[in-house]
Amino acid sequence: MRPGSIPGMTRILGLSAALAGVLAAAFTAPAAAEKAPKTVPAAVAAPAVAAAPANFTHPGVNLSTAQLDFVRSKVQAGAQPWKSAYDQMMGSRYASLTRTAKPRAVVECGSYSNPNNGCTDEREDAIAAYTTALAWYITRDDRYAQKSIQLMDAWSNSIQDHTNSNAPLQTGWAGSSWPKAAEIIKHVYGNWPNAGRFSTMLRNVYLPEIINGSNSNGNWELTMMEAAVSISVFLDDKASWDKAIGKYLVRVPAYIYLASDGALPKTVPSQNLDTRDKIVGYWQGQGTFITGLTQETCRDFVHTGYGISSVSHVYETARIQGQDLFPQVGERLRQALGFQSKYEVQAEPVPSNLCGGSVQRGLGPITEVGFNALNTRLGYAMTNTQRLTEQQRPSGTNNLFVAWETLTNAGNPN
């Protein structure tokens, strides 16, 4: 349950009063909309602008200095679950000091990574760069920082383009991991001669592929906006931040349904989902809309987990950067986590009006960031999410763009 008074829940830090009004209108189903014909869904009004912070906080992609220091202190003290999560990370292939980067000029990724020409290599080298950056922060063993730099330098010296149908998603996945590594190395370790070349890579190769979003399944655009927001922080790029946050604030309510939305979910205007039949088709044939349902719940929980994870990551990065997005995102995130977790842990049987009475489980290691943000910091009781989160500890990596979040976010109050 929500505590009676929590500072910050009812304000939107860093956003103008005018923007707050626009967003309030966009995220509240007006009485008139409730009376509209069921064939006309409510589209999400695009925010006119999302005010970037006056100065970006570094490191500030998913993790702040205070959060990193908390993690380091817990590991050094041998406290659980952080120590077991750290051991898990250090025992993984991503922490190997003998890893050799496999960069290429063009990464070609088709549907479901077929063909897979550099797709796995790029994603996993990016996760390895982040892993070794974290390892350096905790151990202060310079070999790990140098390995992270070596991986980032290899790709920034090679990559020129992403091609084929999965190029936007691939760019989003890899582009979500690179800035997490780069923030730690550039702003804490510091000795990185080719940091400028890496910035150029993110600006010229990654950002153009993702910043304009996607009209595909919601997890695509959410992952792309996660990468765009993260890259914007590293580049201190306020214009890109504004655009990415704006798209995120339109996509989230079109991905996670609340009863207050009305009879039908909200939609992204550019997708032209202007009839009930179109919306039901887009929501994987699900015609009964229940609070916490996502656009991909009836597809499978794996892809749903990707979307929820990116919602969590952007929410967390925005908080670190001084923007409280709880009024727009918090309740949707809480309900999405709880709804999916309930059926993932099989706390209740799947009702016949949900996905034909059967769901494909496999949510993945994606609950720690959202659970920590809403439970640890804001005090929400999230019984099913807590049960799933604790069952999965230590959560590892999905080998795409999620990694080591029990280590970084479990019980982290900062």
Coordinates of C-alpha atoms in Angstrom, one line a residue:
M1 CA 0.0 0.0 0.0
R2 CA 1.1 3.5 -0.6
P3 CA 2.3 5.5 2.4
G4 CA 0.3 8.5 3.4
S5 CA 2.9 11.1 2.6
I6 CA 6.1 10.5 0.5
P7 CA 8.0 13.6 -0.7
G8 CA 8.3 13.8 -4.4
M9 CA 5.4 11.6 -5.4
T10 CA 3.2 14.4 -6.4
R11 CA 5.7 16.6 -8.2
I12 CA 7.5 16.4 -11.4
L13 CA 11.1 17.5 -10.8
G14 CA 12.7 19.5 -13.6
L15 CA 9.5 19.7 -15.7
S16 CA 7.8 23.0 -16.3
A17 CA 4.3 23.7 -14.9
A18 CA 3.0 23.9 -18.4
L19 CA 4.5 20.5 -19.2
A20 CA 3.0 19.0 -16.0
G21 CA -0.4 20.2 -17.2
V22 CA 0.1 18.6 -20.6
L23 CA 1.2 15.3 -19.1
A24 CA -1.6 15.3 -16.5
A25 CA -4.1 15.6 -19.4
A26 CA -2.4 12.9 -21.3
F27 CA -2.3 10.4 -18.5
T28 CA -5.8 11.0 -17.0
A29 CA -8.8 9.5 -18.9
P30 CA -11.2 12.4 -19.1
A31 CA -14.9 11.9 -18.5
A32 CA -15.6 12.7 -22.2
A33 CA -13.2 9.9 -23.3
E34 CA -15.0 7.4 -21.2
K35 CA -18.3 8.1 -23.0
A36 CA -16.7 7.8 -26.5
P37 CA -17.5 4.9 -28.7
K38 CA -15.5 1.8 -28.0
T39 CA -14.1 1.8 -31.5
V40 CA -12.2 5.1 -30.8
P41 CA -9.4 4.5 -28.3
A42 CA -7.7 7.3 -26.4
A43 CA -4.3 8.2 -27.9
V44 CA -1.6 9.4 -25.6
A45 CA -0.9 13.1 -26.2
A46 CA 2.8 13.7 -26.9
P47 CA 4.5 15.9 -24.4
A48 CA 5.6 19.2 -26.0
V49 CA 9.0 19.0 -24.3
A50 CA 10.7 17.0 -21.5
A51 CA 13.0 19.4 -19.7
A52 CA 16.5 18.0 -19.5
P53 CA 18.4 18.6 -16.3
A54 CA 20.4 21.8 -16.1
N55 CA 23.5 19.6 -15.6
F56 CA 23.7 15.9 -16.0
T57 CA 24.8 13.8 -13.0
H58 CA 27.8 11.5 -13.6
P59 CA 28.0 8.6 -13.2
G60 CA 24.2 8.6 -13.7
V61 CA 23.0 5.8 -16.0
N62 CA 21.0 3.5 -13.8
L63 CA 23.6 3.9 -11.0
S64 CA 24.8 6.9 -9.1
T65 CA 28.0 7.3 -7.1
A66 CA 26.0 6.8 -3.8
Q67 CA 24.5 3.6 -5.2
L68 CA 27.9 2.2 -6.3
D69 CA 29.4 3.0 -3.0
F70 CA 26.6 1.2 -1.2
V71 CA 27.2 -1.9 -3.4
R72 CA 30.9 -1.8 -2.8
S73 CA 30.5 -1.5 1.0
K74 CA 28.1 -4.5 1.1
V75 CA 30.4 -6.7 -1.0
Q76 CA 33.4 -5.8 1.1
A77 CA 31.4 -6.6 4.3
G78 CA 30.4 -10.0 2.8
A79 CA 26.7 -9.1 3.2
Q80 CA 24.0 -11.0 1.4
P81 CA 22.6 -11.0 -1.2
W82 CA 25.3 -8.7 -2.6
K83 CA 28.2 -11.0 -2.0
S84 CA 26.6 -14.0 -3.7
A85 CA 25.6 -11.6 -6.6
Y86 CA 29.1 -10.3 -6.8
D87 CA 30.5 -13.9 -6.9
Q88 CA 28.1 -14.7 -9.6
M89 CA 29.2 -11.8 -11.7
M90 CA 32.9 -12.4 -11.2
G91 CA 32.5 -16.1 -12.1
S92 CA 30.8 -15.2 -15.4
R93 CA 32.4 -15.1 -18.8
Y94 CA 31.7 -11.4 -18.8
A95 CA 34.3 -10.7 -16.1
S96 CA 37.1 -12.6 -17.8
L97 CA 40.3 -10.6 -18.1
T98 CA 41.3 -12.7 -21.1
R99 CA 38.2 -11.8 -23.1
T100 CA 39.0 -10.7 -26.7
A101 CA 36.7 -8.2 -28.3
K102 CA 35.0 -9.2 -31.6
P103 CA 34.2 -5.8 -33.3
R104 CA 33.2 -5.4 -36.8
A105 CA 32.3 -2.5 -39.1
V106 CA 28.8 -3.6 -39.8
V107 CA 26.6 -5.6 -37.4
E108 CA 23.8 -7.4 -39.4
C109 CA 20.8 -8.7 -37.4
G110 CA 17.7 -10.1 -39.0
S111 CA 14.5 -11.1 -37.2
Y112 CA 15.3 -13.1 -34.1
S113 CA 19.0 -12.4 -34.9
N114 CA 18.9 -14.5 -38.1
P115 CA 21.3 -13.7 -39.7
N116 CA 23.5 -13.1 -36.7
N117 CA 26.5 -11.3 -38.0
G118 CA 28.1 -9.8 -34.9
C119 CA 24.8 -9.4 -33.0
T120 CA 25.7 -11.7 -30.1
D121 CA 29.3 -10.5 -30.1
E122 CA 28.3 -6.8 -29.9
R123 CA 25.8 -7.3 -27.1
E124 CA 28.0 -9.5 -25.0
D125 CA 31.1 -7.3 -25.5
A126 CA 29.0 -4.4 -24.2
I127 CA 27.8 -6.4 -21.2
A128 CA 31.4 -7.4 -20.6
A129 CA 32.5 -3.8 -20.7
Y130 CA 29.9 -2.9 -18.1
T131 CA 30.7 -6.0 -16.0
T132 CA 34.4 -5.2 -15.9
A133 CA 33.7 -1.5 -15.1
L134 CA 31.6 -2.7 -12.1
A135 CA 34.3 -5.1 -11.1
W136 CA 36.9 -2.3 -11.1
Y137 CA 34.6 -0.1 -9.0
I138 CA 34.2 -2.7 -6.4
T139 CA 37.8 -4.1 -6.4
R140 CA 39.8 -1.1 -7.6
D141 CA 41.9 -3.6 -9.5
D142 CA 43.0 -1.6 -12.5
R143 CA 43.1 -4.6 -14.8
Y144 CA 39.3 -4.6 -14.9
A145 CA 39.1 -0.9 -15.9
Q146 CA 41.7 -1.5 -18.6
K147 CA 39.7 -4.5 -19.9
S148 CA 36.5 -2.4 -20.0
I149 CA 38.4 0.3 -21.9
Q150 CA 39.9 -2.3 -24.3
L151 CA 36.5 -3.6 -25.2
M152 CA 35.0 -0.1 -25.7
D153 CA 38.0 1.1 -27.7
A154 CA 37.8 -2.0 -30.0
W155 CA 34.2 -1.3 -31.0
S156 CA 34.6 2.5 -31.2
N157 CA 37.5 1.9 -33.6
S158 CA 35.4 -0.4 -35.8
I159 CA 31.6 -0.1 -35.8
Q160 CA 30.0 2.0 -38.6
D161 CA 26.5 0.6 -39.0
H162 CA 23.7 -1.8 -37.9
T163 CA 21.7 -3.3 -40.7
N164 CA 18.8 -5.7 -41.5
S165 CA 15.4 -5.8 -39.8
N166 CA 16.5 -6.1 -36.2
A167 CA 19.0 -3.2 -36.4
P168 CA 16.9 -0.8 -34.2
L169 CA 16.4 -3.4 -31.5
Q170 CA 20.0 -4.6 -31.6
T171 CA 21.3 -1.0 -31.4
G172 CA 19.0 -0.4 -28.4
W173 CA 20.2 -3.5 -26.6
A174 CA 23.9 -2.8 -27.1
G175 CA 23.3 0.9 -26.7
S176 CA 21.8 0.3 -23.2
S177 CA 25.0 -1.4 -21.9
W178 CA 27.8 0.7 -23.4
P179 CA 26.9 3.9 -21.5
K180 CA 26.7 2.1 -18.2
A181 CA 30.3 1.0 -18.6
A182 CA 31.4 4.4 -20.0
E183 CA 29.9 6.4 -17.2
I184 CA 31.9 4.5 -14.6
I185 CA 35.2 4.6 -16.6
K186 CA 35.1 8.2 -17.7
H187 CA 33.7 9.8 -14.6
V188 CA 35.3 7.7 -11.9
Y189 CA 38.3 5.8 -13.3
G190 CA 39.2 8.7 -15.5
N191 CA 42.2 7.5 -17.5
W192 CA 40.6 6.9 -20.9
P193 CA 42.4 8.5 -23.9
N194 CA 39.9 7.4 -26.5
A195 CA 36.8 8.5 -24.6
G196 CA 36.1 11.1 -27.3
R197 CA 36.1 8.5 -30.0
F198 CA 33.7 6.4 -28.0
S199 CA 31.4 9.4 -27.7
T200 CA 31.5 9.9 -31.5
M201 CA 30.5 6.3 -31.9
L202 CA 27.5 6.7 -29.7
R203 CA 26.5 9.9 -31.4
N204 CA 27.0 8.9 -35.0
V205 CA 26.3 5.2 -35.1
Y206 CA 23.9 4.4 -32.3
L207 CA 21.8 7.5 -31.6
P208 CA 20.5 8.0 -35.2
E209 CA 19.3 4.4 -35.3
I210 CA 17.2 4.7 -32.1
I211 CA 16.2 8.3 -31.4
N212 CA 13.2 8.3 -33.7
G213 CA 11.6 5.3 -32.1
S214 CA 9.7 2.4 -33.5
N215 CA 6.1 1.5 -34.3
S216 CA 6.8 -2.2 -33.7
N217 CA 6.0 -4.1 -30.5
G218 CA 6.3 -1.9 -27.4
N219 CA 9.5 -3.5 -26.0
W220 CA 11.3 -2.3 -29.1
E221 CA 10.7 1.3 -28.6
L222 CA 11.1 1.1 -24.8
T223 CA 14.5 -0.5 -25.2
M224 CA 15.5 2.0 -27.9
M225 CA 14.5 4.9 -25.6
E226 CA 16.4 3.3 -22.7
A227 CA 19.5 3.4 -24.9
A228 CA 18.8 6.9 -26.2
V229 CA 18.3 8.3 -22.6
S230 CA 21.4 6.5 -21.4
I231 CA 23.5 7.8 -24.4
S232 CA 22.1 11.3 -23.8
V233 CA 23.4 11.3 -20.3
F234 CA 26.9 10.2 -21.4
L235 CA 27.0 12.8 -24.2
D236 CA 25.4 15.6 -22.0
D237 CA 22.9 15.9 -24.9
K238 CA 19.9 17.8 -23.6
A239 CA 18.0 17.7 -27.0
S240 CA 18.3 14.0 -27.3
W241 CA 17.2 13.5 -23.7
D242 CA 14.1 15.7 -24.3
K243 CA 13.2 13.7 -27.3
A244 CA 13.8 10.3 -25.8
I245 CA 12.0 11.0 -22.5
G246 CA 9.1 12.5 -24.5
K247 CA 8.7 9.2 -26.5
Y248 CA 9.1 7.2 -23.4
L249 CA 6.2 9.1 -21.7
V250 CA 4.0 8.3 -24.6
R251 CA 5.0 4.7 -25.0
V252 CA 4.7 3.6 -21.3
P253 CA 0.9 4.2 -21.0
A254 CA 0.4 2.5 -24.4
Y255 CA 2.3 -0.5 -23.1
I256 CA 0.9 -1.0 -19.6
Y257 CA -2.9 -0.8 -19.0
L258 CA -4.6 0.8 -16.0
A259 CA -8.4 0.6 -15.5
S260 CA -8.4 4.4 -15.4
D261 CA -7.5 4.4 -19.1
G262 CA -11.0 3.5 -19.9
A263 CA -12.5 0.6 -21.9
L264 CA -9.4 0.4 -24.2
P265 CA -5.7 0.9 -23.7
K266 CA -4.1 4.2 -24.7
T267 CA -2.3 4.2 -28.0
V268 CA 0.7 5.8 -29.7
P269 CA -0.8 8.2 -32.3
S270 CA 1.7 7.3 -35.1
Q271 CA 0.6 3.6 -35.0
N272 CA -3.0 4.5 -36.1
L273 CA -4.6 1.9 -33.9
D274 CA -7.9 3.6 -34.3
T275 CA -10.4 0.7 -33.8
R276 CA -11.0 -1.8 -31.1
D277 CA -10.1 -4.7 -33.5
K278 CA -6.8 -3.1 -34.3
I279 CA -6.0 -2.7 -30.6
V280 CA -7.0 -6.2 -29.7
G281 CA -4.8 -7.5 -32.5
Y282 CA -1.9 -5.4 -31.3
W283 CA -2.4 -6.7 -27.8
Q284 CA -1.9 -10.3 -29.0
G285 CA -5.6 -11.0 -29.3
Q286 CA -6.4 -10.0 -25.7
G287 CA -9.8 -8.3 -25.6
T288 CA -10.2 -8.1 -21.9
F289 CA -8.1 -5.4 -20.4
I290 CA -7.0 -5.7 -16.8
T291 CA -4.9 -3.4 -14.7
G292 CA -1.2 -4.4 -15.0
L293 CA -1.7 -6.2 -18.4
T294 CA 1.0 -5.2 -20.9
Q295 CA 0.7 -5.1 -24.7
E296 CA 2.9 -8.3 -24.9
T297 CA 1.6 -10.3 -21.9
C298 CA -0.2 -12.7 -24.1
R299 CA 2.7 -12.9 -26.5
D300 CA 5.0 -14.3 -23.8
F301 CA 6.5 -13.1 -20.5
V302 CA 10.1 -13.0 -22.0
H303 CA 9.3 -10.0 -24.3
T304 CA 7.1 -8.5 -21.6
G305 CA 10.1 -8.6 -19.3
Y306 CA 12.2 -6.7 -21.8
G307 CA 9.6 -3.9 -21.9
I308 CA 9.1 -3.7 -18.1
S309 CA 12.9 -3.7 -17.6
S310 CA 13.4 -0.7 -19.9
V311 CA 10.5 1.1 -18.2
S312 CA 12.3 0.5 -14.9
H313 CA 15.7 1.6 -16.2
V314 CA 14.6 4.9 -17.7
Y315 CA 12.6 5.6 -14.5
E316 CA 15.7 5.1 -12.4
T317 CA 18.0 7.1 -14.6
A318 CA 15.6 10.0 -14.7
R319 CA 15.4 9.9 -10.9
I320 CA 19.2 10.1 -10.7
Q321 CA 19.1 13.0 -13.1
G322 CA 16.6 14.9 -10.8
Q323 CA 13.4 14.1 -12.6
D324 CA 10.6 12.4 -10.6
L325 CA 8.5 10.5 -13.2
F326 CA 6.4 8.7 -10.6
P327 CA 3.2 10.6 -11.4
Q328 CA 3.4 9.4 -15.0
V329 CA 5.1 6.0 -14.7
G330 CA 5.2 4.8 -11.1
E331 CA 1.7 3.2 -10.8
R332 CA 1.9 1.6 -14.2
L333 CA 5.3 0.1 -13.3
R334 CA 4.1 -1.2 -10.0
Q335 CA 1.0 -2.8 -11.5
A336 CA 2.9 -4.4 -14.4
L337 CA 5.4 -5.9 -12.0
G338 CA 2.8 -7.2 -9.7
F339 CA 0.5 -8.6 -12.5
Q340 CA 3.2 -10.5 -14.3
S341 CA 4.9 -11.6 -11.0
K342 CA 1.6 -13.1 -9.8
Y343 CA 1.4 -15.4 -12.7
E344 CA 5.1 -16.1 -12.9
V345 CA 5.2 -17.4 -9.4
Q346 CA 1.8 -19.1 -9.9
A347 CA 0.2 -17.3 -6.9
E348 CA -3.1 -17.7 -8.7
P349 CA -4.3 -19.8 -11.6
V350 CA -4.5 -17.9 -14.9
P351 CA -8.2 -16.9 -15.5
S352 CA -9.9 -18.0 -18.7
N353 CA -10.2 -14.3 -19.8
L354 CA -6.4 -13.8 -19.8
C355 CA -4.5 -15.1 -22.8
G356 CA -7.1 -17.9 -23.3
G357 CA -6.3 -19.2 -19.8
S358 CA -2.6 -19.9 -20.4
V359 CA 0.5 -17.7 -20.3
Q360 CA 4.1 -18.4 -21.4
R361 CA 6.2 -17.7 -18.3
G362 CA 9.9 -16.6 -18.3
L363 CA 9.8 -13.0 -17.1
G364 CA 13.6 -13.0 -16.6
P365 CA 15.9 -11.2 -14.2
I366 CA 14.1 -7.9 -14.6
T367 CA 12.4 -7.1 -11.3
E368 CA 15.1 -5.7 -9.0
V369 CA 15.3 -2.2 -10.3
G370 CA 11.6 -1.5 -10.2
F371 CA 11.1 -3.4 -7.0
N372 CA 13.8 -1.4 -5.3
A373 CA 12.6 1.9 -6.6
L374 CA 9.0 1.3 -5.5
N375 CA 9.4 -0.9 -2.4
T376 CA 12.7 0.1 -0.8
R377 CA 12.5 3.8 -1.5
L378 CA 8.8 4.5 -1.6
G379 CA 7.5 1.9 0.7
Y380 CA 5.0 0.1 -1.5
A381 CA 4.1 -3.4 -0.5
M382 CA 4.6 -5.6 -3.6
T383 CA 4.0 -9.1 -2.3
N384 CA 4.2 -11.1 -5.6
T385 CA 7.0 -9.0 -7.0
Q386 CA 8.9 -9.4 -3.8
R387 CA 8.4 -13.2 -3.8
L388 CA 9.6 -13.5 -7.4
T389 CA 12.5 -11.1 -6.9
E390 CA 13.8 -13.0 -3.8
Q391 CA 13.3 -16.4 -5.6
Q392 CA 15.5 -15.2 -8.4
R393 CA 18.3 -13.9 -6.3
P394 CA 21.0 -13.5 -7.3
S395 CA 19.6 -12.4 -10.7
G396 CA 22.2 -12.6 -13.3
T397 CA 22.0 -11.5 -16.9
N398 CA 19.6 -12.1 -19.9
N399 CA 22.7 -11.8 -22.2
L400 CA 21.0 -9.0 -24.0
F401 CA 20.9 -5.8 -21.9
V402 CA 20.0 -6.7 -18.3
A403 CA 22.9 -7.6 -16.0
W404 CA 23.7 -8.0 -12.3
E405 CA 20.8 -6.1 -10.8
T406 CA 20.6 -8.0 -7.5
L407 CA 24.2 -6.8 -7.0
T408 CA 23.5 -3.2 -8.0
N409 CA 19.9 -2.6 -6.9
A410 CA 18.8 -5.0 -4.2
G411 CA 17.9 -3.0 -1.1
N412 CA 19.8 0.0 -2.4
P413 CA 18.3 3.1 -0.6
N414 CA 20.4 5.7 -2.5

